[in-house]
Coordinates of C-alpha atoms (C1' of nucleotides) in Angstrom, one line a residue:
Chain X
X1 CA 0.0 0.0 0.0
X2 CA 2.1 2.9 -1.3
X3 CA 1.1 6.2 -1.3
X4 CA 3.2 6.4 -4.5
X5 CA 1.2 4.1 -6.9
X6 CA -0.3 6.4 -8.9
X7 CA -4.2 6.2 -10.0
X8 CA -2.8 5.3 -14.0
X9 CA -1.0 2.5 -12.0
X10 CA -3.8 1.0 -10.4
X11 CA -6.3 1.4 -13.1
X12 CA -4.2 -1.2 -15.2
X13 CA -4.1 -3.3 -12.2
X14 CA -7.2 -5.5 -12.8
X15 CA -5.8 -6.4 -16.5
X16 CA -2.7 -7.5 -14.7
X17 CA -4.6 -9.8 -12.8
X18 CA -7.0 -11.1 -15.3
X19 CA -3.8 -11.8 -17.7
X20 CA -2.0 -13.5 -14.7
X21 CA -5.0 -15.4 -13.7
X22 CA -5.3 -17.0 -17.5
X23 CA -1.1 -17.3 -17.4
X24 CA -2.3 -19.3 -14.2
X25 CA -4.7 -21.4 -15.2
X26 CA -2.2 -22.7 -18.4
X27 CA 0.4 -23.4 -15.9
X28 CA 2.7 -20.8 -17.5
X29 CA 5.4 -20.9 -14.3
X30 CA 7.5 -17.6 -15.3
X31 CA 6.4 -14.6 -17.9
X32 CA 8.7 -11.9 -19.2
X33 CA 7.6 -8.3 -19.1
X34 CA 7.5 -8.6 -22.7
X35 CA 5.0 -11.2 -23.1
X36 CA 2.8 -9.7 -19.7
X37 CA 2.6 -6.4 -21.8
X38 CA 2.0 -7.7 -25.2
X39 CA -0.8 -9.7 -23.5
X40 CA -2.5 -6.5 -21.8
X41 CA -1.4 -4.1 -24.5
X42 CA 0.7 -1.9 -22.5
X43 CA 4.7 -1.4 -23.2
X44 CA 7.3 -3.4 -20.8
X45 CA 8.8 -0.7 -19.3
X46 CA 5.1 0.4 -17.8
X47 CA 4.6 -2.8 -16.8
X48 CA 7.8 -3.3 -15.0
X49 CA 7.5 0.1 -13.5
X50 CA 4.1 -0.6 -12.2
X51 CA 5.1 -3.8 -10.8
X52 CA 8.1 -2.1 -9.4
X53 CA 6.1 0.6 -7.4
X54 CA 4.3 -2.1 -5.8
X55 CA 7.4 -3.9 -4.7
X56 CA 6.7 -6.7 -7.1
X57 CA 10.0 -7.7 -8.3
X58 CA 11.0 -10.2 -10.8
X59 CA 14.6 -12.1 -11.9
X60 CA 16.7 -10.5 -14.2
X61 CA 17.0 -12.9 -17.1
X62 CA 14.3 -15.0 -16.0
X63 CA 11.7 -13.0 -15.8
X64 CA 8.3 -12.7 -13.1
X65 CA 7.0 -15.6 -11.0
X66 CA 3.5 -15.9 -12.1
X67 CA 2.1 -17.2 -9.0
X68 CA 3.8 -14.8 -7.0
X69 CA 3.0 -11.6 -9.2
X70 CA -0.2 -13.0 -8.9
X71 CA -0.8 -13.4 -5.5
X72 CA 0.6 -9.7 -4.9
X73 CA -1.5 -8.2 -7.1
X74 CA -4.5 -9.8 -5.9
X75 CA -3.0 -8.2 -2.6
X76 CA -2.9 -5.1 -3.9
X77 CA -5.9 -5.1 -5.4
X78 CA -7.8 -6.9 -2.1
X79 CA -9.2 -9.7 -4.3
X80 CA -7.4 -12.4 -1.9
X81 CA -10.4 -11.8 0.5
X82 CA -14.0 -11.6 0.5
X83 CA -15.5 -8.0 0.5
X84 CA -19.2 -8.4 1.2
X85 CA -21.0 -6.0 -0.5
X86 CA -24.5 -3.9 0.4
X87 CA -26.8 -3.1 -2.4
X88 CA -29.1 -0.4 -1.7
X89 CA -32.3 -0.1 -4.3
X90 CA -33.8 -3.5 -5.5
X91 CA -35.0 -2.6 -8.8
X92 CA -34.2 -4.1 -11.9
X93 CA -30.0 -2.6 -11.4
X94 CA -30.5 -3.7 -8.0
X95 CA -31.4 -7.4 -9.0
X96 CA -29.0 -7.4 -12.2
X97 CA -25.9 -6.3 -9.1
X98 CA -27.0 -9.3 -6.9
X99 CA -27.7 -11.9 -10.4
X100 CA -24.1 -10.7 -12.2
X101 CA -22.2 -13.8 -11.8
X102 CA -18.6 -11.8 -11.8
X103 CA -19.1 -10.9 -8.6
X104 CA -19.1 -13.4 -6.6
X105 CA -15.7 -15.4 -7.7
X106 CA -14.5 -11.8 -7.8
X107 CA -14.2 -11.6 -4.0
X108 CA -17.2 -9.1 -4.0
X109 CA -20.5 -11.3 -2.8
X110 CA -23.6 -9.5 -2.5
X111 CA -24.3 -10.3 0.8
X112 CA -28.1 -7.7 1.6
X113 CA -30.0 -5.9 -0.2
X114 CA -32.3 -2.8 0.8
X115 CA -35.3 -1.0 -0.5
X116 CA -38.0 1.4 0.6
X117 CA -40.5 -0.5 -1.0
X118 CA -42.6 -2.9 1.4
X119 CA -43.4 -5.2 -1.5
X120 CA -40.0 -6.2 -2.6
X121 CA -38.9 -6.4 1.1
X122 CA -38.8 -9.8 2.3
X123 CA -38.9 -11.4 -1.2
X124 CA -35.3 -13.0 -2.3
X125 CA -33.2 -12.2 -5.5
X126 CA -30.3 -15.1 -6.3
X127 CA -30.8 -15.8 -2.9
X128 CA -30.5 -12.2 -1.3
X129 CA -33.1 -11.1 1.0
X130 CA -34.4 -7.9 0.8
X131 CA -34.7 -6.0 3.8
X132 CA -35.9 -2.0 4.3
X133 CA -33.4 0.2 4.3
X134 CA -34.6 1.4 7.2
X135 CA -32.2 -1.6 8.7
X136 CA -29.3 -0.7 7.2
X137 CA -27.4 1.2 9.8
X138 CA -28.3 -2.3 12.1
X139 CA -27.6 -5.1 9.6
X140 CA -24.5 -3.6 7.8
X141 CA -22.2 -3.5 10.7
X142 CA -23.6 -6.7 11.9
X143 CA -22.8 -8.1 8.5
X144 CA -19.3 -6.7 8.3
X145 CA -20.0 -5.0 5.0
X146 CA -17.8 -2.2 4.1
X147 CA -18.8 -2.0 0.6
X148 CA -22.2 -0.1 -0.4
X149 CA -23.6 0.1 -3.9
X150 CA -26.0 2.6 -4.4
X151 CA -28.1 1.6 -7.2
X152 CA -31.6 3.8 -6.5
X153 CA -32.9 7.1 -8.2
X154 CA -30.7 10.3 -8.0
X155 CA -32.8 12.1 -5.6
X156 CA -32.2 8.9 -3.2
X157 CA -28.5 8.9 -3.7
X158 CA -27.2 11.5 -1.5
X159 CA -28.9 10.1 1.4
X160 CA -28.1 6.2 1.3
X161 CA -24.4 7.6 1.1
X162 CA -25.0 9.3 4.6
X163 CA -26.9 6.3 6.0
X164 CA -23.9 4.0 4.6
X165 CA -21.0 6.4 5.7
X166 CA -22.9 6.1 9.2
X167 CA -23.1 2.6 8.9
X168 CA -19.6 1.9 8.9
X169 CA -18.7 1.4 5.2
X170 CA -16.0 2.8 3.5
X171 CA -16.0 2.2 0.0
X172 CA -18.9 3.2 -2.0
X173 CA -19.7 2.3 -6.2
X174 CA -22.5 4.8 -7.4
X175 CA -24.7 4.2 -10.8
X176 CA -27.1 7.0 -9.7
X177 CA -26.1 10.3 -11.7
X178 CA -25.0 13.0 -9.1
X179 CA -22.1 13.5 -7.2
X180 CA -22.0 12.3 -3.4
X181 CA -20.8 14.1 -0.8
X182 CA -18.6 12.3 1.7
X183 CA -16.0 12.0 4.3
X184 CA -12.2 12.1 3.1
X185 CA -11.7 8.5 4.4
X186 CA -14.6 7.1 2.4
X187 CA -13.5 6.0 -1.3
X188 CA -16.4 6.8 -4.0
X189 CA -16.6 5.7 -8.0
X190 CA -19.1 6.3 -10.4
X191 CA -20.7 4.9 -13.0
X192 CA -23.2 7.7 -14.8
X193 CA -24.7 5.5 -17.9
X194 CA -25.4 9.0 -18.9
X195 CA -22.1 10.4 -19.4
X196 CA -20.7 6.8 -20.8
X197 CA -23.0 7.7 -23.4
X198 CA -22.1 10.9 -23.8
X199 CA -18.2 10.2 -24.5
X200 CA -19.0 7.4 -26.5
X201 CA -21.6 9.6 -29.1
X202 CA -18.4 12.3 -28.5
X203 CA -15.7 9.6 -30.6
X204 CA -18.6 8.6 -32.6
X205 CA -19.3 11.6 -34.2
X206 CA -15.5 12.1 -34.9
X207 CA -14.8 8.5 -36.0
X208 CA -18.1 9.9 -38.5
X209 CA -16.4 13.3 -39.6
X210 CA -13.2 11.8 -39.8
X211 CA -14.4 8.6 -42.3
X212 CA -16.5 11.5 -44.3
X213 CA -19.4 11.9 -42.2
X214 CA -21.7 9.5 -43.4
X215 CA -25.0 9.5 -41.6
X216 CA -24.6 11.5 -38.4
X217 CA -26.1 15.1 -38.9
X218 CA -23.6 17.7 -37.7
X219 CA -26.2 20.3 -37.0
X220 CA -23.5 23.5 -36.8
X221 CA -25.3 27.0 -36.2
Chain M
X1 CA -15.1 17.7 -34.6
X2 CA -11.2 18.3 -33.5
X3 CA -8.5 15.5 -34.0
X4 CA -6.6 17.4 -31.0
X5 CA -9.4 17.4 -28.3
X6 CA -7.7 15.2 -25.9
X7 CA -9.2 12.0 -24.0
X8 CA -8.9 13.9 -20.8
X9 CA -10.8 17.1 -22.3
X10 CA -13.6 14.3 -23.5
X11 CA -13.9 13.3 -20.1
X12 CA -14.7 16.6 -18.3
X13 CA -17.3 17.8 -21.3
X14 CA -19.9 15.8 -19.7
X15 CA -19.7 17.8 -16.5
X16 CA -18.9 20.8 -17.9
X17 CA -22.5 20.3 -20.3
X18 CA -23.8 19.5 -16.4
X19 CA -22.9 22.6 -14.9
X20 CA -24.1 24.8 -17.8
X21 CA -27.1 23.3 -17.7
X22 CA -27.9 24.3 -14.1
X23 CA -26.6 27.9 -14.8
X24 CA -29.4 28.2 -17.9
X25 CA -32.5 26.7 -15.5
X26 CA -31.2 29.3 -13.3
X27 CA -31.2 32.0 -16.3
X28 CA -27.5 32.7 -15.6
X29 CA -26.6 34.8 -19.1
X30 CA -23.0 34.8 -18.8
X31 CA -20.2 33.0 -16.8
X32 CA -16.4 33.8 -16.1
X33 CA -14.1 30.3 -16.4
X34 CA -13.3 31.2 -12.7
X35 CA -17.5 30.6 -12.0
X36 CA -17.9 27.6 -14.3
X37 CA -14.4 25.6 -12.9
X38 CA -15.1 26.6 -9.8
X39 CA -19.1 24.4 -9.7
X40 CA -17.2 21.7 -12.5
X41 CA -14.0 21.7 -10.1
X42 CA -11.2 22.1 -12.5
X43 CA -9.0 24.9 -13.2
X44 CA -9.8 27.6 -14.9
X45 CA -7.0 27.5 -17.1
X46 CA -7.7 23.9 -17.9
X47 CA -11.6 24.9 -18.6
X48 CA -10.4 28.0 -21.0
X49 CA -8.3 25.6 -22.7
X50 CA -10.7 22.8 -23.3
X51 CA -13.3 24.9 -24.6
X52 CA -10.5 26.6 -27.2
X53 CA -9.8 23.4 -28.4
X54 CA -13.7 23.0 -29.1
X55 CA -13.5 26.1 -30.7
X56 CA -16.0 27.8 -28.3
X57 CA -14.4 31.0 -27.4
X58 CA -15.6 34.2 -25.1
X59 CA -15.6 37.6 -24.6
X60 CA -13.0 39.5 -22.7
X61 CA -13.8 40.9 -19.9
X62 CA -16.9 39.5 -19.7
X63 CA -16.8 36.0 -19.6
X64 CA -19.1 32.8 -22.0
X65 CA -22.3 33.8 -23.1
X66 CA -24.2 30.8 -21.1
X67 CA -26.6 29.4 -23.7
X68 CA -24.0 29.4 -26.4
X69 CA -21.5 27.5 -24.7
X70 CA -23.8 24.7 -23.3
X71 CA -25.4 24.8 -27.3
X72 CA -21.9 23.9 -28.4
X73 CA -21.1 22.0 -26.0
X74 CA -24.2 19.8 -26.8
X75 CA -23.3 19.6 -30.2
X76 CA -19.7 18.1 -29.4
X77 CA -21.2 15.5 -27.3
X78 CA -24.3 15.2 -29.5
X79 CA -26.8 15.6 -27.0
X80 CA -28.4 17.9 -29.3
X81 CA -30.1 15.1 -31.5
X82 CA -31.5 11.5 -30.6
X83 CA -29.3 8.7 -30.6
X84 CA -31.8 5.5 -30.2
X85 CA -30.6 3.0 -28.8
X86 CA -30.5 -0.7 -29.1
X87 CA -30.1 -3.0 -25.8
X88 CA -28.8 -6.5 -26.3
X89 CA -30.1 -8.8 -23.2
X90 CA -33.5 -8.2 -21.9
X91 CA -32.2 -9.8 -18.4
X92 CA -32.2 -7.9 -15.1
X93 CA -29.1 -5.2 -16.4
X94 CA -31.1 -4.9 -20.0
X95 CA -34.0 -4.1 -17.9
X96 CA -32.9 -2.0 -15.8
X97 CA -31.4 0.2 -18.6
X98 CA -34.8 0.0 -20.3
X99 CA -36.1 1.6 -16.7
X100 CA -33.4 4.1 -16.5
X101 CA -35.0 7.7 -16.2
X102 CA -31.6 9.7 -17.3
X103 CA -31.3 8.4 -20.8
X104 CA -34.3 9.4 -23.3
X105 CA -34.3 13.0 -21.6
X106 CA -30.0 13.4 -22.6
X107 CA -30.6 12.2 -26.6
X108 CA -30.4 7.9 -25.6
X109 CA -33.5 6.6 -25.8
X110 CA -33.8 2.7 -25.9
X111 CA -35.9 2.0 -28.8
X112 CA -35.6 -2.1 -28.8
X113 CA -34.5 -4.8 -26.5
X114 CA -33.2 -8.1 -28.2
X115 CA -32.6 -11.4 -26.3
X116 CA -32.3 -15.1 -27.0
X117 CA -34.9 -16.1 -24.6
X118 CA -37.9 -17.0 -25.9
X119 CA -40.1 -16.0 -23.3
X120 CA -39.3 -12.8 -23.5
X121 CA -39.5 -12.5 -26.8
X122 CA -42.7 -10.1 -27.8
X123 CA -42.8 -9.1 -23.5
X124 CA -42.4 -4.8 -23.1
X125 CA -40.5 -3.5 -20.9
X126 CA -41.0 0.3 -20.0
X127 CA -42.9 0.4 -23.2
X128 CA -40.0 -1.2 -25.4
X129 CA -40.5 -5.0 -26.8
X130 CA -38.3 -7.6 -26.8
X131 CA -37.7 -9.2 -29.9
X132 CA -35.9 -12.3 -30.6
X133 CA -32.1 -11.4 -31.0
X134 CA -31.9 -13.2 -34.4
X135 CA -34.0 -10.4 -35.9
X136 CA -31.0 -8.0 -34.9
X137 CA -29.6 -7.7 -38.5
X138 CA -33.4 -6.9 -39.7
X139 CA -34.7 -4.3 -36.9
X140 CA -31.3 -1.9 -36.0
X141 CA -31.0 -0.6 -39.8
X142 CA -34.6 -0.2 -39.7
X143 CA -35.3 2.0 -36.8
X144 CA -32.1 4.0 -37.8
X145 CA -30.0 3.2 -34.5
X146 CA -26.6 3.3 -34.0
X147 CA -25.5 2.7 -30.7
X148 CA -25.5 -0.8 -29.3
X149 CA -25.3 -1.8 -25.6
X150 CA -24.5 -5.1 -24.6
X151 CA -25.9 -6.2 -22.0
X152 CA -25.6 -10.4 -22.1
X153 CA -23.4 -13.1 -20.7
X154 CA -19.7 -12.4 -21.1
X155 CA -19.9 -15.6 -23.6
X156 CA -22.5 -14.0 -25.9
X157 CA -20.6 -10.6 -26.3
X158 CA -18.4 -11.0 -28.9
X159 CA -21.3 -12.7 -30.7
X160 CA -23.6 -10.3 -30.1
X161 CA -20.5 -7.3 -30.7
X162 CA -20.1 -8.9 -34.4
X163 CA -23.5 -8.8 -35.2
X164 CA -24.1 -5.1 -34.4
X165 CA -21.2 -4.0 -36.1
X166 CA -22.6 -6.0 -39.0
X167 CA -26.4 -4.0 -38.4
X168 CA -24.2 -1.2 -38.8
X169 CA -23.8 0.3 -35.5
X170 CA -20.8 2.8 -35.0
X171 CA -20.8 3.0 -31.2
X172 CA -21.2 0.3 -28.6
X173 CA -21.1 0.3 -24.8
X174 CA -20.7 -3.1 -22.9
X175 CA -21.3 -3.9 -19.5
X176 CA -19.8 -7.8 -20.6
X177 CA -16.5 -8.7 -18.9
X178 CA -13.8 -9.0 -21.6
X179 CA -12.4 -7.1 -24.3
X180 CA -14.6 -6.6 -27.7
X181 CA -12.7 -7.3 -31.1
X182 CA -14.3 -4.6 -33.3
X183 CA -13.3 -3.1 -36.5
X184 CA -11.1 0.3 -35.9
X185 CA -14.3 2.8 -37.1
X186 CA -16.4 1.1 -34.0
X187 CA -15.8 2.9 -30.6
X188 CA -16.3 0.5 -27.8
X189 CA -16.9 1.7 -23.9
X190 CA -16.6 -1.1 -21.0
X191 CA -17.7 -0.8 -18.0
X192 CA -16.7 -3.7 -15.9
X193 CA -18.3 -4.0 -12.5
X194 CA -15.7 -6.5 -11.1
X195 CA -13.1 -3.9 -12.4
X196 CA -14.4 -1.3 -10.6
X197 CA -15.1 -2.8 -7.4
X198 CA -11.3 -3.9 -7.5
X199 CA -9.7 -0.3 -8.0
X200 CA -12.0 0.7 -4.9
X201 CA -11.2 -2.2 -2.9
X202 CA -7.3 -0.9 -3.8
X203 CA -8.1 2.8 -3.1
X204 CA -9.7 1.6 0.5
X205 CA -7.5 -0.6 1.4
X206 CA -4.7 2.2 1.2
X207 CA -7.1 4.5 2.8
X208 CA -7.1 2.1 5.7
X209 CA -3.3 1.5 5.7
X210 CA -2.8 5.1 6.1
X211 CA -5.3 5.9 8.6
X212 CA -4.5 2.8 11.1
X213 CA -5.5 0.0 9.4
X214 CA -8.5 -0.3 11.0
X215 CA -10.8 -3.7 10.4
X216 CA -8.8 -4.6 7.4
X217 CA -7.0 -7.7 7.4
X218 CA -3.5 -6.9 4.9
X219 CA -2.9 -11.0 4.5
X220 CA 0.6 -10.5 3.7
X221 CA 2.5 -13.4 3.0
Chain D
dT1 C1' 30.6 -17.4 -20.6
dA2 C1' 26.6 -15.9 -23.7
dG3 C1' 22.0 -14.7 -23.8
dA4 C1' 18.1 -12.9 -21.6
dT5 C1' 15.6 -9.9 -18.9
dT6 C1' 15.0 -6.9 -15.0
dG7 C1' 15.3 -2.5 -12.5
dT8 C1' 16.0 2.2 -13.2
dT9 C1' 18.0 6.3 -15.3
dA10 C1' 17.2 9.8 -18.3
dA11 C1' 14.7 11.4 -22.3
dT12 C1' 10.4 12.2 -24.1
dC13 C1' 5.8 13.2 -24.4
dG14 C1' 1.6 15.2 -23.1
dA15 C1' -1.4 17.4 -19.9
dT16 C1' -2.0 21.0 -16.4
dT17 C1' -1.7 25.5 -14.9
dA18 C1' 0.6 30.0 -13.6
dA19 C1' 1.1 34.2 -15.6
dC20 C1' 0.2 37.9 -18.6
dA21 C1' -0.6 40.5 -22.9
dA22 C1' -4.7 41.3 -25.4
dT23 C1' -9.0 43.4 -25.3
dC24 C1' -13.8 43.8 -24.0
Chain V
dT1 C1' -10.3 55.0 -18.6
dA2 C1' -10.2 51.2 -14.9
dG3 C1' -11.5 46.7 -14.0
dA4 C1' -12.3 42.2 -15.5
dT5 C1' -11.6 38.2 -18.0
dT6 C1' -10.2 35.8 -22.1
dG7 C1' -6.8 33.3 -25.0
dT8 C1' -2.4 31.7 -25.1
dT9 C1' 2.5 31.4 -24.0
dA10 C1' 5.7 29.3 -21.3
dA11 C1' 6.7 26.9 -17.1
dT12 C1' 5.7 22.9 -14.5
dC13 C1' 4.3 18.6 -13.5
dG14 C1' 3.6 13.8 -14.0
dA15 C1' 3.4 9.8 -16.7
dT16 C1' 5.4 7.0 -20.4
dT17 C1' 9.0 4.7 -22.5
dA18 C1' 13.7 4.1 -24.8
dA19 C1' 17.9 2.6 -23.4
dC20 C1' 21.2 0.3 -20.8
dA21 C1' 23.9 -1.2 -16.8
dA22 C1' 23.1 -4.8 -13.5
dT23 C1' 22.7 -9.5 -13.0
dC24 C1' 20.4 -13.9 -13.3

DNA sequence: TAGATTGTTAATCGATTAACAATC
DNA sequence: TAGATTGTTAATCGATTAACAATC
């Protein structure tokens, strides 16, 4: 846990792993740089300097222990434990979160879910109970659950992330559009369909202009 | 349509289009970089600069005529016209999406759902059908649609990823875990749930380090 | 030893931002 | 004119990567 690793570092981090895990699985015993990179598309030297800030070392001539680089990694990237993870909103993203089968083998089980709505609590999805939220300050400590995702409307968001933050958790994954406000030592990501969309139309419309335009009106003043 | 505009400038435009539309429900005419940074938190510098490279320039001594800037800014991220959109997977997440209130009113309607599933072939959901996926090829040219989402089994993506590149979609976003072989005019957006859980888990886990280590096991070897 | 590959230095690249002349 | 703010230059910062000495 450096302070150092920078946030390019880390976001490269899960395609480390997933590489190493299928190196893994093959039985592949020792990987150069070279063929780690070539596999996750990034150049040697940024691999071996990411590996490097996280005190992963390799041999020189050899190359990296996959089982080793592995196993730090999933260190590093707390996937060597089970982080039981709150829902909060069991609508249809609610119940897609507790269905998504990467989840689970990912280390991230979801363990409760919570609604305001009396008819869904009580009722199970893939073998989650709903419960009101109105229990979540109670059952999220008693569940050890650090992890909350808030998957309700926007004008819910900003207080589940108070009634998490209270609850004890400290890492929080929102798909409700909005930014949250909370705490320094409580780690927030986004996911805003929304603005996914809105990058994607953004490269669209220049892969279009680029390739002549065909189709997509440019509608300049 | 600028080759120059950076990835990083790409990424701030949707909160930049965000903030400006605030400031025009408020009836805010005009707004110094200083203003507008300040709500978007970046830099003013950085905001000047990324709305030169758009071409969208101000007055001095003034400040950004409002309505103009969030018009253009629309434009770049084509919010300004529809962009309908086909859901692949009518499951919980395909649901859900088909459900999500922030799309149709920012330019992404879902205009069809497509599954495999039988049973839920000729089924609505929020007032869009499901139709059998093998009627993909037919329906997407039809209705004009050029965004895909993809919204299936990590196994079915690359299936599914093929054949709307071959229905002639240009843009595609997937929530499937994996990489998507596309041709180099497709632009492809992954969102990866297990992926973002891990970089949080990282991000928390150094969070704890530094403040105690409180409740969270390290397991080093 | 000869070949291979790491770990890291130093160069490069690109993005951010302070600073300020231009100008409303 | 005096004050304000843009547009942009130039400095700074940080990340990437070529290159190579260290070393297995």
């Amino acid at each position: 846990m450096d302070q150092l690793v920078s946030d390019a570092t880390v976001a490269r981090l899960p395609a480390y792993l997933r590489a190493l895990v299928d190196l893994a699985a093959d039985d592949v015993v020792s990987v150069s740089s070279g063929r780690l990179a070539r596999e996750v598309g990034v150049n040697p030297a940024t691999l071996r300097r990411d590996l490097a800030t996280l005190g992963i070392t390799g041999t020189r001539g050899v190359g990296y222990d996959v089982k080793y680089v592995l196993f730090e990694v999933s260190v590093a990237l707390g996937v060597n434990r089970e982080w039981p993870v709150a829902v909060v909103g069991a609508g249809n993203l609610g119940r897609a979160l507790a269905n998504y089968p990467g989840l689970a083998p990912r280390g991230f089980p979801v363990q409760v879910l919570f609604d305001v709505d009396d008819r869904l609590v009580g009722t199970e999805v893939a073998g989650v109970t709903v419960h009101h939220v109105d229990r979540l300050g109670e059952l999220v400590p008693a569940l050890g659950i650090t992890v909350g995702v808030i998957a309700t409307s926007a004008e819910a968001a900003p207080g589940v992330a108070a009634a998490l933050v209270d609850a004890g958790v400290s890492s929080i994954l929102s798909f409700a559009a909005g930014p949250l406000d909370v705490p320094d030592h409580v780690v927030v990501r986004r996911v805003d369909l929304a603005t996914e969309l809105q990058i994607l139309s953004f490269y669209t419309r220049r892969e279009a202009a680029v390739s002549g335009g065909a189709g997509v009106p440019l509608d300049e003043p």
